[in-house]
Amino acid sequence: MNATNVVITEVHGKVGLIRINRPEAMNALNNDVVDGISAAIDRFEADDNIGCMVLTGNEKAFAAGADIGFMKDFDYMHAYKIDFITRNWERLRTSRKPVIAAVAGFALGGGCEIAMACDMIFAADSAKFGQPEIKLGIIPGAGGTQRLPRAVGKAKAMDLCLTGRMMDAAEAERAGLVARVVPADQLLDEALKAASVIAGYSMPVTMMVKESVNRAFESSLTEGLLFERRVFHATFAVEDQKEGMAAFVEKRKPTFKNR
Ligand code: DAK
């Protein structure tokens, strides 16, 4: 275990676990938390033994948003100059290894945005998602108005961003925001289990899958299909493709070497 107090990391086999740890403030995000998450991703990305990451909070809150007390007296010039929690915010997005958000309790504002920046969300049945910034006189600042409509469509995104209401785990699953809903006491186990399945595959190939799915959000269908085809052809240059197909034909388990 490795703790930078507000962010704790653990290694579970081939999975890197990153836990936001500010329970006294519902895991509100400040520079230390966002820097800590980024440092943990840096470390796990550099570690060849890690194939997948899980980002989680505690049973009450994944993260209840950016730290309101800290930013309440900002003026524009100050927020701009200090680049408030922005400088490392994109680190999740630039991670090449998959990251699962395991969300229990509140994922609000920046907390919901951090979860959406992960590759998929596993939700405890206690999870509550929302973009309540409007209640504070601000708008979502880290992807809420952009990733949420892509995940749940315009109608529900408008509903959540304009009313500031929360959405429970069942509604979030129906709307397509979350991949799986599980009982709260099984959340971490389920997320670690799925992460460990992913980490058991060929790492370069999981990175290619992630890159290709993400391309769907950045390109036309024609361009996306072309990108996919090029990457698909490229998998025949991966040693693990030979091993994966040979193992199938020989009716044995493959041993991937990540090359
Ligand atoms: N910031 C600071 N402290 C918070 C907090 C937050 N977001 N959320 C909760 N806390 C603190 C509470 O103040 C309280 O502290 P004490 O009074 O005990 O000292 C403690 O956590 C427990 O909270 P409550 O007593 O309120 O607990 P309840 O169960 O009654 O309510 C709640 C839980 C999560 C529903 C409630 O605390 C709440 O509504 N929290 C605020 C949620 C919110 O409005 N979130 C959006 C914040 S704005 C950007 C990146 C990110 C952002 C913007 C830009 N860039 C990259 C540019 C993000 C903006 C936001 O997230």
PDB file of C-alpha atoms and ligand atoms in Angstrom:
ATOM      1  CA  MET A   1       0.000   0.000   0.000  1.00  0.00           C
ATOM      2  CA  ASN A   2       1.171   3.525  -0.804  1.00  0.00           C
ATOM      3  CA  ALA A   3      -0.548   6.596   0.614  1.00  0.00           C
ATOM      4  CA  THR A   4      -0.199  10.251  -0.313  1.00  0.00           C
ATOM      5  CA  ASN A   5      -2.871  10.797   2.393  1.00  0.00           C
ATOM      6  CA  VAL A   6      -5.728  11.998   0.142  1.00  0.00           C
ATOM      7  CA  VAL A   7      -5.076   9.337  -2.500  1.00  0.00           C
ATOM      8  CA  ILE A   8      -4.193   5.772  -1.556  1.00  0.00           C
ATOM      9  CA  THR A   9      -2.865   3.214  -4.012  1.00  0.00           C
ATOM     10  CA  GLU A  10      -2.722  -0.564  -3.763  1.00  0.00           C
ATOM     11  CA  VAL A  11      -1.659  -3.292  -6.143  1.00  0.00           C
ATOM     12  CA  HIS A  12      -3.976  -6.311  -6.513  1.00  0.00           C
ATOM     13  CA  GLY A  13      -2.229  -8.764  -8.824  1.00  0.00           C
ATOM     14  CA  LYS A  14      -2.092  -6.989 -12.175  1.00  0.00           C
ATOM     15  CA  VAL A  15      -4.577  -4.306 -11.117  1.00  0.00           C
ATOM     16  CA  GLY A  16      -3.694  -0.888  -9.726  1.00  0.00           C
ATOM     17  CA  LEU A  17      -6.278   0.409  -7.248  1.00  0.00           C
ATOM     18  CA  ILE A  18      -6.547   4.166  -6.705  1.00  0.00           C
ATOM     19  CA  ARG A  19      -8.710   5.309  -3.792  1.00  0.00           C
ATOM     20  CA  ILE A  20      -9.755   8.914  -3.146  1.00  0.00           C
ATOM     21  CA  ASN A  21      -9.438   9.426   0.592  1.00  0.00           C
ATOM     22  CA  ARG A  22     -10.959  12.652   1.961  1.00  0.00           C
ATOM     23  CA  PRO A  23     -13.870  11.099   3.876  1.00  0.00           C
ATOM     24  CA  GLU A  24     -14.343  14.176   6.069  1.00  0.00           C
ATOM     25  CA  ALA A  25     -15.258  16.202   2.954  1.00  0.00           C
ATOM     26  CA  MET A  26     -17.180  13.582   0.972  1.00  0.00           C
ATOM     27  CA  ASN A  27     -14.015  13.121  -1.118  1.00  0.00           C
ATOM     28  CA  ALA A  28     -14.288  16.675  -2.471  1.00  0.00           C
ATOM     29  CA  LEU A  29     -11.656  17.236  -5.122  1.00  0.00           C
ATOM     30  CA  ASN A  30      -8.821  19.671  -4.546  1.00  0.00           C
ATOM     31  CA  ASN A  31      -5.412  20.030  -6.148  1.00  0.00           C
ATOM     32  CA  ASP A  32      -3.902  17.380  -3.883  1.00  0.00           C
ATOM     33  CA  VAL A  33      -6.548  14.820  -4.841  1.00  0.00           C
ATOM     34  CA  VAL A  34      -6.321  15.492  -8.562  1.00  0.00           C
ATOM     35  CA  ASP A  35      -2.494  15.537  -8.412  1.00  0.00           C
ATOM     36  CA  GLY A  36      -2.587  12.297  -6.409  1.00  0.00           C
ATOM     37  CA  ILE A  37      -4.809  10.563  -8.958  1.00  0.00           C
ATOM     38  CA  SER A  38      -2.520  11.729 -11.753  1.00  0.00           C
ATOM     39  CA  ALA A  39       0.605  10.543  -9.945  1.00  0.00           C
ATOM     40  CA  ALA A  40      -1.004   7.152  -9.349  1.00  0.00           C
ATOM     41  CA  ILE A  41      -1.900   6.820 -13.032  1.00  0.00           C
ATOM     42  CA  ASP A  42       1.666   7.805 -13.989  1.00  0.00           C
ATOM     43  CA  ARG A  43       3.000   5.117 -11.697  1.00  0.00           C
ATOM     44  CA  PHE A  44       0.644   2.366 -12.878  1.00  0.00           C
ATOM     45  CA  GLU A  45       1.092   3.249 -16.538  1.00  0.00           C
ATOM     46  CA  ALA A  46       4.856   2.953 -16.130  1.00  0.00           C
ATOM     47  CA  ASP A  47       4.535  -0.443 -14.403  1.00  0.00           C
ATOM     48  CA  ASP A  48       4.554  -3.312 -16.931  1.00  0.00           C
ATOM     49  CA  ASN A  49       2.972  -5.606 -14.347  1.00  0.00           C
ATOM     50  CA  ILE A  50      -0.212  -3.501 -14.207  1.00  0.00           C
ATOM     51  CA  GLY A  51      -2.761  -4.060 -16.963  1.00  0.00           C
ATOM     52  CA  CYS A  52      -5.796  -2.188 -15.671  1.00  0.00           C
ATOM     53  CA  MET A  53      -6.727   0.330 -12.966  1.00  0.00           C
ATOM     54  CA  VAL A  54      -9.715   0.840 -10.675  1.00  0.00           C
ATOM     55  CA  LEU A  55     -10.545   4.301  -9.315  1.00  0.00           C
ATOM     56  CA  THR A  56     -12.819   4.374  -6.284  1.00  0.00           C
ATOM     57  CA  GLY A  57     -13.856   6.378  -3.227  1.00  0.00           C
ATOM     58  CA  ASN A  58     -15.596   5.175  -0.076  1.00  0.00           C
ATOM     59  CA  GLU A  59     -19.060   3.827   0.658  1.00  0.00           C
ATOM     60  CA  LYS A  60     -20.558   7.321   1.107  1.00  0.00           C
ATOM     61  CA  ALA A  61     -18.916   9.160  -1.735  1.00  0.00           C
ATOM     62  CA  PHE A  62     -16.933   8.484  -4.859  1.00  0.00           C
ATOM     63  CA  ALA A  63     -16.433  12.276  -4.904  1.00  0.00           C
ATOM     64  CA  ALA A  64     -18.986  15.012  -4.169  1.00  0.00           C
ATOM     65  CA  GLY A  65     -17.373  17.413  -6.611  1.00  0.00           C
ATOM     66  CA  ALA A  66     -14.730  20.082  -6.509  1.00  0.00           C
ATOM     67  CA  ASP A  67     -13.990  21.598  -3.106  1.00  0.00           C
ATOM     68  CA  ILE A  68     -16.567  24.368  -2.792  1.00  0.00           C
ATOM     69  CA  GLY A  69     -15.025  26.006   0.288  1.00  0.00           C
ATOM     70  CA  PHE A  70     -11.712  26.324  -1.506  1.00  0.00           C
ATOM     71  CA  MET A  71     -13.075  27.948  -4.659  1.00  0.00           C
ATOM     72  CA  LYS A  72     -15.939  30.036  -3.302  1.00  0.00           C
ATOM     73  CA  ASP A  73     -13.997  33.343  -3.227  1.00  0.00           C
ATOM     74  CA  PHE A  74     -12.175  32.914  -6.532  1.00  0.00           C
ATOM     75  CA  ASP A  75     -12.390  35.642  -9.108  1.00  0.00           C
ATOM     76  CA  TYR A  76     -11.957  34.955 -12.786  1.00  0.00           C
ATOM     77  CA  MET A  77      -8.328  36.073 -13.007  1.00  0.00           C
ATOM     78  CA  HIS A  78      -7.323  33.937 -10.030  1.00  0.00           C
ATOM     79  CA  ALA A  79      -9.106  30.822 -11.328  1.00  0.00           C
ATOM     80  CA  TYR A  80      -7.491  31.359 -14.724  1.00  0.00           C
ATOM     81  CA  LYS A  81      -4.000  32.008 -13.406  1.00  0.00           C
ATOM     82  CA  ILE A  82      -3.845  29.091 -10.971  1.00  0.00           C
ATOM     83  CA  ASP A  83      -5.496  26.838 -13.542  1.00  0.00           C
ATOM     84  CA  PHE A  84      -7.698  25.516 -10.742  1.00  0.00           C
ATOM     85  CA  ILE A  85      -7.536  21.683 -10.651  1.00  0.00           C
ATOM     86  CA  THR A  86      -7.140  21.778 -14.418  1.00  0.00           C
ATOM     87  CA  ARG A  87      -3.479  21.063 -14.897  1.00  0.00           C
ATOM     88  CA  ASN A  88      -3.745  17.381 -14.073  1.00  0.00           C
ATOM     89  CA  TRP A  89      -7.421  16.886 -14.835  1.00  0.00           C
ATOM     90  CA  GLU A  90      -6.790  15.432 -18.280  1.00  0.00           C
ATOM     91  CA  ARG A  91      -4.518  12.676 -16.968  1.00  0.00           C
ATOM     92  CA  LEU A  92      -7.379  10.172 -16.761  1.00  0.00           C
ATOM     93  CA  ARG A  93      -8.271  10.866 -20.351  1.00  0.00           C
ATOM     94  CA  THR A  94      -4.713  10.386 -21.546  1.00  0.00           C
ATOM     95  CA  SER A  95      -4.249   7.089 -19.713  1.00  0.00           C
ATOM     96  CA  ARG A  96      -3.620   4.339 -22.271  1.00  0.00           C
ATOM     97  CA  LYS A  97      -4.417   1.502 -19.892  1.00  0.00           C
ATOM     98  CA  PRO A  98      -8.113   0.979 -19.071  1.00  0.00           C
ATOM     99  CA  VAL A  99      -9.524   2.535 -15.904  1.00  0.00           C
ATOM    100  CA  ILE A 100     -12.753   1.362 -14.240  1.00  0.00           C
ATOM    101  CA  ALA A 101     -14.558   3.820 -11.946  1.00  0.00           C
ATOM    102  CA  ALA A 102     -16.099   1.943  -9.000  1.00  0.00           C
ATOM    103  CA  VAL A 103     -18.722   4.338  -7.684  1.00  0.00           C
ATOM    104  CA  ALA A 104     -20.562   4.049  -4.371  1.00  0.00           C
ATOM    105  CA  GLY A 105     -22.503   6.933  -2.851  1.00  0.00           C
ATOM    106  CA  PHE A 106     -22.246  10.415  -4.337  1.00  0.00           C
ATOM    107  CA  ALA A 107     -20.596  11.122  -7.682  1.00  0.00           C
ATOM    108  CA  LEU A 108     -21.523  14.762  -8.101  1.00  0.00           C
ATOM    109  CA  GLY A 109     -20.161  17.612 -10.191  1.00  0.00           C
ATOM    110  CA  GLY A 110     -16.458  17.010 -10.716  1.00  0.00           C
ATOM    111  CA  GLY A 111     -16.938  13.571  -9.119  1.00  0.00           C
ATOM    112  CA  CYS A 112     -19.384  12.554 -11.830  1.00  0.00           C
ATOM    113  CA  GLU A 113     -17.042  14.079 -14.408  1.00  0.00           C
ATOM    114  CA  ILE A 114     -14.055  12.085 -13.124  1.00  0.00           C
ATOM    115  CA  ALA A 115     -16.126   8.891 -13.232  1.00  0.00           C
ATOM    116  CA  MET A 116     -17.181   9.674 -16.812  1.00  0.00           C
ATOM    117  CA  ALA A 117     -13.549  10.278 -17.794  1.00  0.00           C
ATOM    118  CA  CYS A 118     -12.832   6.648 -16.856  1.00  0.00           C
ATOM    119  CA  ASP A 119     -13.432   3.933 -19.437  1.00  0.00           C
ATOM    120  CA  MET A 120     -16.464   2.463 -17.719  1.00  0.00           C
ATOM    121  CA  ILE A 121     -18.386   2.886 -14.507  1.00  0.00           C
ATOM    122  CA  PHE A 122     -19.385   0.109 -12.129  1.00  0.00           C
ATOM    123  CA  ALA A 123     -21.982   1.452  -9.703  1.00  0.00           C
ATOM    124  CA  ALA A 124     -22.997   0.246  -6.281  1.00  0.00           C
ATOM    125  CA  ASP A 125     -26.768   0.203  -5.814  1.00  0.00           C
ATOM    126  CA  SER A 126     -26.165   3.147  -3.459  1.00  0.00           C
ATOM    127  CA  ALA A 127     -24.604   5.332  -6.150  1.00  0.00           C
ATOM    128  CA  LYS A 128     -26.015   8.748  -6.987  1.00  0.00           C
ATOM    129  CA  PHE A 129     -24.870  10.716 -10.002  1.00  0.00           C
ATOM    130  CA  GLY A 130     -25.474  14.363 -10.732  1.00  0.00           C
ATOM    131  CA  GLN A 131     -24.233  17.663 -12.098  1.00  0.00           C
ATOM    132  CA  PRO A 132     -25.553  20.034  -9.407  1.00  0.00           C
ATOM    133  CA  GLU A 133     -23.272  22.963 -10.344  1.00  0.00           C
ATOM    134  CA  ILE A 134     -26.263  25.062 -11.404  1.00  0.00           C
ATOM    135  CA  LYS A 135     -27.324  25.218  -7.755  1.00  0.00           C
ATOM    136  CA  LEU A 136     -24.010  26.957  -6.993  1.00  0.00           C
ATOM    137  CA  GLY A 137     -24.296  29.481  -9.805  1.00  0.00           C
ATOM    138  CA  ILE A 138     -21.715  27.751 -12.028  1.00  0.00           C
ATOM    139  CA  ILE A 139     -21.806  25.260 -14.881  1.00  0.00           C
ATOM    140  CA  PRO A 140     -20.047  21.878 -15.072  1.00  0.00           C
ATOM    141  CA  GLY A 141     -16.389  22.604 -15.825  1.00  0.00           C
ATOM    142  CA  ALA A 142     -14.775  19.274 -16.563  1.00  0.00           C
ATOM    143  CA  GLY A 143     -16.849  17.511 -19.171  1.00  0.00           C
ATOM    144  CA  GLY A 144     -20.325  17.349 -17.619  1.00  0.00           C
ATOM    145  CA  THR A 145     -21.986  19.171 -20.491  1.00  0.00           C
ATOM    146  CA  GLN A 146     -20.013  17.130 -23.038  1.00  0.00           C
ATOM    147  CA  ARG A 147     -19.563  13.559 -21.782  1.00  0.00           C
ATOM    148  CA  LEU A 148     -22.958  13.278 -20.114  1.00  0.00           C
ATOM    149  CA  PRO A 149     -24.999  13.884 -23.315  1.00  0.00           C
ATOM    150  CA  ARG A 150     -22.738  11.453 -25.155  1.00  0.00           C
ATOM    151  CA  ALA A 151     -23.485   8.829 -22.505  1.00  0.00           C
ATOM    152  CA  VAL A 152     -27.170   9.417 -21.745  1.00  0.00           C
ATOM    153  CA  GLY A 153     -28.452  11.558 -24.622  1.00  0.00           C
ATOM    154  CA  LYS A 154     -29.536  15.196 -24.708  1.00  0.00           C
ATOM    155  CA  ALA A 155     -32.845  14.876 -22.837  1.00  0.00           C
ATOM    156  CA  LYS A 156     -31.463  13.359 -19.660  1.00  0.00           C
ATOM    157  CA  ALA A 157     -28.253  15.405 -19.774  1.00  0.00           C
ATOM    158  CA  MET A 158     -30.289  18.607 -19.994  1.00  0.00           C
ATOM    159  CA  ASP A 159     -32.530  17.369 -17.172  1.00  0.00           C
ATOM    160  CA  LEU A 160     -29.562  16.653 -14.902  1.00  0.00           C
ATOM    161  CA  CYS A 161     -27.512  19.761 -15.736  1.00  0.00           C
ATOM    162  CA  LEU A 162     -30.454  22.193 -15.680  1.00  0.00           C
ATOM    163  CA  THR A 163     -32.321  20.901 -12.624  1.00  0.00           C
ATOM    164  CA  GLY A 164     -29.265  19.707 -10.693  1.00  0.00           C
ATOM    165  CA  ARG A 165     -31.158  16.612  -9.562  1.00  0.00           C
ATOM    166  CA  MET A 166     -29.468  13.325  -8.777  1.00  0.00           C
ATOM    167  CA  MET A 167     -29.907  10.075 -10.689  1.00  0.00           C
ATOM    168  CA  ASP A 168     -29.741   6.758  -8.808  1.00  0.00           C
ATOM    169  CA  ALA A 169     -27.795   3.708  -9.962  1.00  0.00           C
ATOM    170  CA  ALA A 170     -30.779   1.989 -11.585  1.00  0.00           C
ATOM    171  CA  GLU A 171     -31.643   5.067 -13.644  1.00  0.00           C
ATOM    172  CA  ALA A 172     -27.974   5.549 -14.531  1.00  0.00           C
ATOM    173  CA  GLU A 173     -27.789   1.978 -15.803  1.00  0.00           C
ATOM    174  CA  ARG A 174     -31.007   2.355 -17.827  1.00  0.00           C
ATOM    175  CA  ALA A 175     -29.648   5.584 -19.294  1.00  0.00           C
ATOM    176  CA  GLY A 176     -26.365   3.975 -20.338  1.00  0.00           C
ATOM    177  CA  LEU A 177     -24.083   5.882 -17.963  1.00  0.00           C
ATOM    178  CA  VAL A 178     -22.950   2.824 -16.039  1.00  0.00           C
ATOM    179  CA  ALA A 179     -21.799  -0.567 -17.256  1.00  0.00           C
ATOM    180  CA  ARG A 180     -22.955  -2.613 -14.250  1.00  0.00           C
ATOM    181  CA  VAL A 181     -24.848  -2.106 -10.998  1.00  0.00           C
ATOM    182  CA  VAL A 182     -23.901  -4.381  -8.102  1.00  0.00           C
ATOM    183  CA  PRO A 183     -24.763  -4.585  -4.396  1.00  0.00           C
ATOM    184  CA  ALA A 184     -22.692  -2.002  -2.509  1.00  0.00           C
ATOM    185  CA  ASP A 185     -20.777  -4.590  -0.476  1.00  0.00           C
ATOM    186  CA  GLN A 186     -19.630  -6.313  -3.670  1.00  0.00           C
ATOM    187  CA  LEU A 187     -18.617  -3.222  -5.618  1.00  0.00           C
ATOM    188  CA  LEU A 188     -14.870  -3.344  -5.120  1.00  0.00           C
ATOM    189  CA  ASP A 189     -14.677  -7.115  -5.593  1.00  0.00           C
ATOM    190  CA  GLU A 190     -16.642  -6.917  -8.840  1.00  0.00           C
ATOM    191  CA  ALA A 191     -14.570  -4.035 -10.165  1.00  0.00           C
ATOM    192  CA  LEU A 192     -11.289  -5.737  -9.231  1.00  0.00           C
ATOM    193  CA  LYS A 193     -12.498  -8.993 -10.771  1.00  0.00           C
ATOM    194  CA  ALA A 194     -13.374  -7.325 -14.090  1.00  0.00           C
ATOM    195  CA  ALA A 195     -10.123  -5.338 -14.016  1.00  0.00           C
ATOM    196  CA  SER A 196      -8.195  -8.516 -13.440  1.00  0.00           C
ATOM    197  CA  VAL A 197      -9.898 -10.198 -16.422  1.00  0.00           C
ATOM    198  CA  ILE A 198      -8.874  -7.217 -18.573  1.00  0.00           C
ATOM    199  CA  ALA A 199      -5.341  -7.228 -17.139  1.00  0.00           C
ATOM    200  CA  GLY A 200      -5.054 -10.921 -18.091  1.00  0.00           C
ATOM    201  CA  TYR A 201      -5.318 -10.107 -21.809  1.00  0.00           C
ATOM    202  CA  SER A 202      -2.539  -8.788 -23.998  1.00  0.00           C
ATOM    203  CA  MET A 203      -1.785  -5.272 -22.761  1.00  0.00           C
ATOM    204  CA  PRO A 204      -1.045  -3.760 -26.191  1.00  0.00           C
ATOM    205  CA  VAL A 205      -4.302  -5.240 -27.480  1.00  0.00           C
ATOM    206  CA  THR A 206      -6.384  -3.860 -24.580  1.00  0.00           C
ATOM    207  CA  MET A 207      -4.818  -0.482 -25.337  1.00  0.00           C
ATOM    208  CA  MET A 208      -5.808  -0.852 -28.998  1.00  0.00           C
ATOM    209  CA  VAL A 209      -9.391  -1.708 -28.013  1.00  0.00           C
ATOM    210  CA  LYS A 210      -9.571   1.338 -25.764  1.00  0.00           C
ATOM    211  CA  GLU A 211      -8.107   3.607 -28.422  1.00  0.00           C
ATOM    212  CA  SER A 212     -10.517   2.287 -31.036  1.00  0.00           C
ATOM    213  CA  VAL A 213     -13.671   2.610 -28.892  1.00  0.00           C
ATOM    214  CA  ASN A 214     -12.645   6.138 -27.907  1.00  0.00           C
ATOM    215  CA  ARG A 215     -12.180   6.959 -31.576  1.00  0.00           C
ATOM    216  CA  ALA A 216     -15.939   6.475 -32.012  1.00  0.00           C
ATOM    217  CA  PHE A 217     -16.425   9.699 -30.046  1.00  0.00           C
ATOM    218  CA  GLU A 218     -13.950  11.713 -32.068  1.00  0.00           C
ATOM    219  CA  SER A 219     -14.716  10.799 -35.665  1.00  0.00           C
ATOM    220  CA  SER A 220     -17.364  10.096 -38.305  1.00  0.00           C
ATOM    221  CA  LEU A 221     -18.489   6.466 -38.691  1.00  0.00           C
ATOM    222  CA  THR A 222     -16.507   6.091 -41.919  1.00  0.00           C
ATOM    223  CA  GLU A 223     -13.324   7.423 -40.326  1.00  0.00           C
ATOM    224  CA  GLY A 224     -13.907   5.363 -37.198  1.00  0.00           C
ATOM    225  CA  LEU A 225     -14.402   2.161 -39.182  1.00  0.00           C
ATOM    226  CA  LEU A 226     -11.252   2.863 -41.160  1.00  0.00           C
ATOM    227  CA  PHE A 227      -9.296   3.450 -37.950  1.00  0.00           C
ATOM    228  CA  GLU A 228     -10.646   0.191 -36.532  1.00  0.00           C
ATOM    229  CA  ARG A 229      -9.713  -1.748 -39.674  1.00  0.00           C
ATOM    230  CA  ARG A 230      -6.161  -0.378 -39.651  1.00  0.00           C
ATOM    231  CA  VAL A 231      -5.739  -1.281 -35.986  1.00  0.00           C
ATOM    232  CA  PHE A 232      -7.331  -4.700 -36.566  1.00  0.00           C
ATOM    233  CA  HIS A 233      -4.832  -5.429 -39.345  1.00  0.00           C
ATOM    234  CA  ALA A 234      -2.062  -4.224 -37.034  1.00  0.00           C
ATOM    235  CA  THR A 235      -2.965  -6.847 -34.437  1.00  0.00           C
ATOM    236  CA  PHE A 236      -1.455  -9.451 -36.788  1.00  0.00           C
ATOM    237  CA  ALA A 237       1.891  -7.836 -36.009  1.00  0.00           C
ATOM    238  CA  VAL A 238       1.362  -8.528 -32.300  1.00  0.00           C
ATOM    239  CA  GLU A 239       3.033 -11.697 -30.974  1.00  0.00           C
ATOM    240  CA  ASP A 240       0.093 -12.183 -28.599  1.00  0.00           C
ATOM    241  CA  GLN A 241      -2.244 -12.627 -31.593  1.00  0.00           C
ATOM    242  CA  LYS A 242      -0.213 -15.695 -32.647  1.00  0.00           C
ATOM    243  CA  GLU A 243      -0.349 -17.010 -29.100  1.00  0.00           C
ATOM    244  CA  GLY A 244      -4.085 -16.266 -28.639  1.00  0.00           C
ATOM    245  CA  MET A 245      -5.124 -18.030 -31.830  1.00  0.00           C
ATOM    246  CA  ALA A 246      -2.661 -20.918 -31.381  1.00  0.00           C
ATOM    247  CA  ALA A 247      -3.995 -21.477 -27.863  1.00  0.00           C
ATOM    248  CA  PHE A 248      -7.568 -21.580 -29.148  1.00  0.00           C
ATOM    249  CA  VAL A 249      -6.700 -24.114 -31.831  1.00  0.00           C
ATOM    250  CA  GLU A 250      -4.679 -26.215 -29.361  1.00  0.00           C
ATOM    251  CA  LYS A 251      -7.491 -25.999 -26.768  1.00  0.00           C
ATOM    252  CA  ARG A 252      -5.298 -24.483 -24.043  1.00  0.00           C
ATOM    253  CA  LYS A 253      -5.086 -21.210 -22.145  1.00  0.00           C
ATOM    254  CA  PRO A 254      -3.022 -18.518 -23.858  1.00  0.00           C
ATOM    255  CA  THR A 255       0.053 -17.049 -22.228  1.00  0.00           C
ATOM    256  CA  PHE A 256       0.242 -13.461 -23.345  1.00  0.00           C
ATOM    257  CA  LYS A 257       3.600 -11.721 -23.240  1.00  0.00           C
ATOM    258  CA  ASN A 258       2.410  -8.178 -23.928  1.00  0.00           C
ATOM    259  CA  ARG A 259       4.290  -7.926 -27.175  1.00  0.00           C
TER     260      ARG A 259
HETATM  261  N1  DAK B   1     -16.768  20.625  -1.373  1.00  0.00           N
HETATM  262  C1  DAK B   1     -16.374  20.792  -0.099  1.00  0.00           C
HETATM  263  N2  DAK B   1     -16.894  20.140   0.949  1.00  0.00           N
HETATM  264  C2  DAK B   1     -17.896  19.274   0.686  1.00  0.00           C
HETATM  265  C3  DAK B   1     -18.372  19.037  -0.620  1.00  0.00           C
HETATM  266  C4  DAK B   1     -17.766  19.756  -1.691  1.00  0.00           C
HETATM  267  N3  DAK B   1     -18.108  19.575  -2.961  1.00  0.00           N
HETATM  268  N4  DAK B   1     -19.362  18.128  -0.543  1.00  0.00           N
HETATM  269  C5  DAK B   1     -19.488  17.808   0.757  1.00  0.00           C
HETATM  270  N5  DAK B   1     -18.610  18.485   1.496  1.00  0.00           N
HETATM  271  C6  DAK B   1     -18.437  18.443   2.949  1.00  0.00           C
HETATM  272  C7  DAK B   1     -19.558  19.180   3.669  1.00  0.00           C
HETATM  273  O1  DAK B   1     -19.340  20.568   3.682  1.00  0.00           O
HETATM  274  C8  DAK B   1     -19.466  18.554   5.037  1.00  0.00           C
HETATM  275  O2  DAK B   1     -18.404  19.137   5.730  1.00  0.00           O
HETATM  276  P1  DAK B   1     -18.536  19.522   7.316  1.00  0.00           P
HETATM  277  O3  DAK B   1     -19.699  20.445   7.407  1.00  0.00           O
HETATM  278  O4  DAK B   1     -18.786  18.211   8.001  1.00  0.00           O
HETATM  279  O5  DAK B   1     -17.214  20.141   7.652  1.00  0.00           O
HETATM  280  C9  DAK B   1     -19.096  17.113   4.732  1.00  0.00           C
HETATM  281  O6  DAK B   1     -18.546  17.120   3.412  1.00  0.00           O
HETATM  282  C10 DAK B   1     -20.297  16.183   4.736  1.00  0.00           C
HETATM  283  O7  DAK B   1     -21.261  16.735   3.849  1.00  0.00           O
HETATM  284  P2  DAK B   1     -22.796  16.966   4.284  1.00  0.00           P
HETATM  285  O8  DAK B   1     -22.910  17.237   5.747  1.00  0.00           O
HETATM  286  O9  DAK B   1     -23.353  17.982   3.350  1.00  0.00           O
HETATM  287  O10 DAK B   1     -23.402  15.518   3.999  1.00  0.00           O
HETATM  288  P3  DAK B   1     -24.875  15.156   3.488  1.00  0.00           P
HETATM  289  O11 DAK B   1     -24.933  13.679   3.528  1.00  0.00           O
HETATM  290  O12 DAK B   1     -25.917  15.938   4.209  1.00  0.00           O
HETATM  291  O13 DAK B   1     -24.905  15.638   1.948  1.00  0.00           O
HETATM  292  C11 DAK B   1     -24.020  15.857  -0.323  1.00  0.00           C
HETATM  293  C12 DAK B   1     -24.025  15.051   1.020  1.00  0.00           C
HETATM  294  C13 DAK B   1     -22.934  15.272  -1.190  1.00  0.00           C
HETATM  295  C14 DAK B   1     -25.379  15.690  -1.002  1.00  0.00           C
HETATM  296  C15 DAK B   1     -23.784  17.360  -0.001  1.00  0.00           C
HETATM  297  O14 DAK B   1     -22.605  17.461   0.787  1.00  0.00           O
HETATM  298  C16 DAK B   1     -23.608  18.193  -1.235  1.00  0.00           C
HETATM  299  O15 DAK B   1     -24.578  18.596  -1.875  1.00  0.00           O
HETATM  300  N6  DAK B   1     -22.338  18.498  -1.562  1.00  0.00           N
HETATM  301  C17 DAK B   1     -22.009  19.415  -2.661  1.00  0.00           C
HETATM  302  C18 DAK B   1     -22.202  18.744  -3.992  1.00  0.00           C
HETATM  303  C19 DAK B   1     -21.901  19.708  -5.151  1.00  0.00           C
HETATM  304  O16 DAK B   1     -22.521  20.763  -5.273  1.00  0.00           O
HETATM  305  N7  DAK B   1     -20.934  19.341  -5.981  1.00  0.00           N
HETATM  306  C20 DAK B   1     -20.541  20.136  -7.129  1.00  0.00           C
HETATM  307  C21 DAK B   1     -19.402  21.049  -6.732  1.00  0.00           C
HETATM  308  S1  DAK B   1     -18.833  22.060  -8.105  1.00  0.00           S
HETATM  309  C22 DAK B   1     -13.018  21.807 -13.326  1.00  0.00           C
HETATM  310  C23 DAK B   1     -13.031  20.610 -12.715  1.00  0.00           C
HETATM  311  C24 DAK B   1     -14.065  20.298 -11.847  1.00  0.00           C
HETATM  312  C25 DAK B   1     -15.047  21.204 -11.584  1.00  0.00           C
HETATM  313  C26 DAK B   1     -15.038  22.410 -12.202  1.00  0.00           C
HETATM  314  C27 DAK B   1     -14.022  22.732 -13.062  1.00  0.00           C
HETATM  315  N8  DAK B   1     -11.989  22.157 -14.223  1.00  0.00           N
HETATM  316  C28 DAK B   1     -11.030  21.103 -14.629  1.00  0.00           C
HETATM  317  C29 DAK B   1     -11.847  23.473 -14.766  1.00  0.00           C
HETATM  318  C30 DAK B   1     -16.089  20.803 -10.643  1.00  0.00           C
HETATM  319  C31 DAK B   1     -16.964  21.606 -10.009  1.00  0.00           C
HETATM  320  C32 DAK B   1     -17.813  21.023  -8.961  1.00  0.00           C
HETATM  321  O17 DAK B   1     -17.763  19.850  -8.708  1.00  0.00           O
END
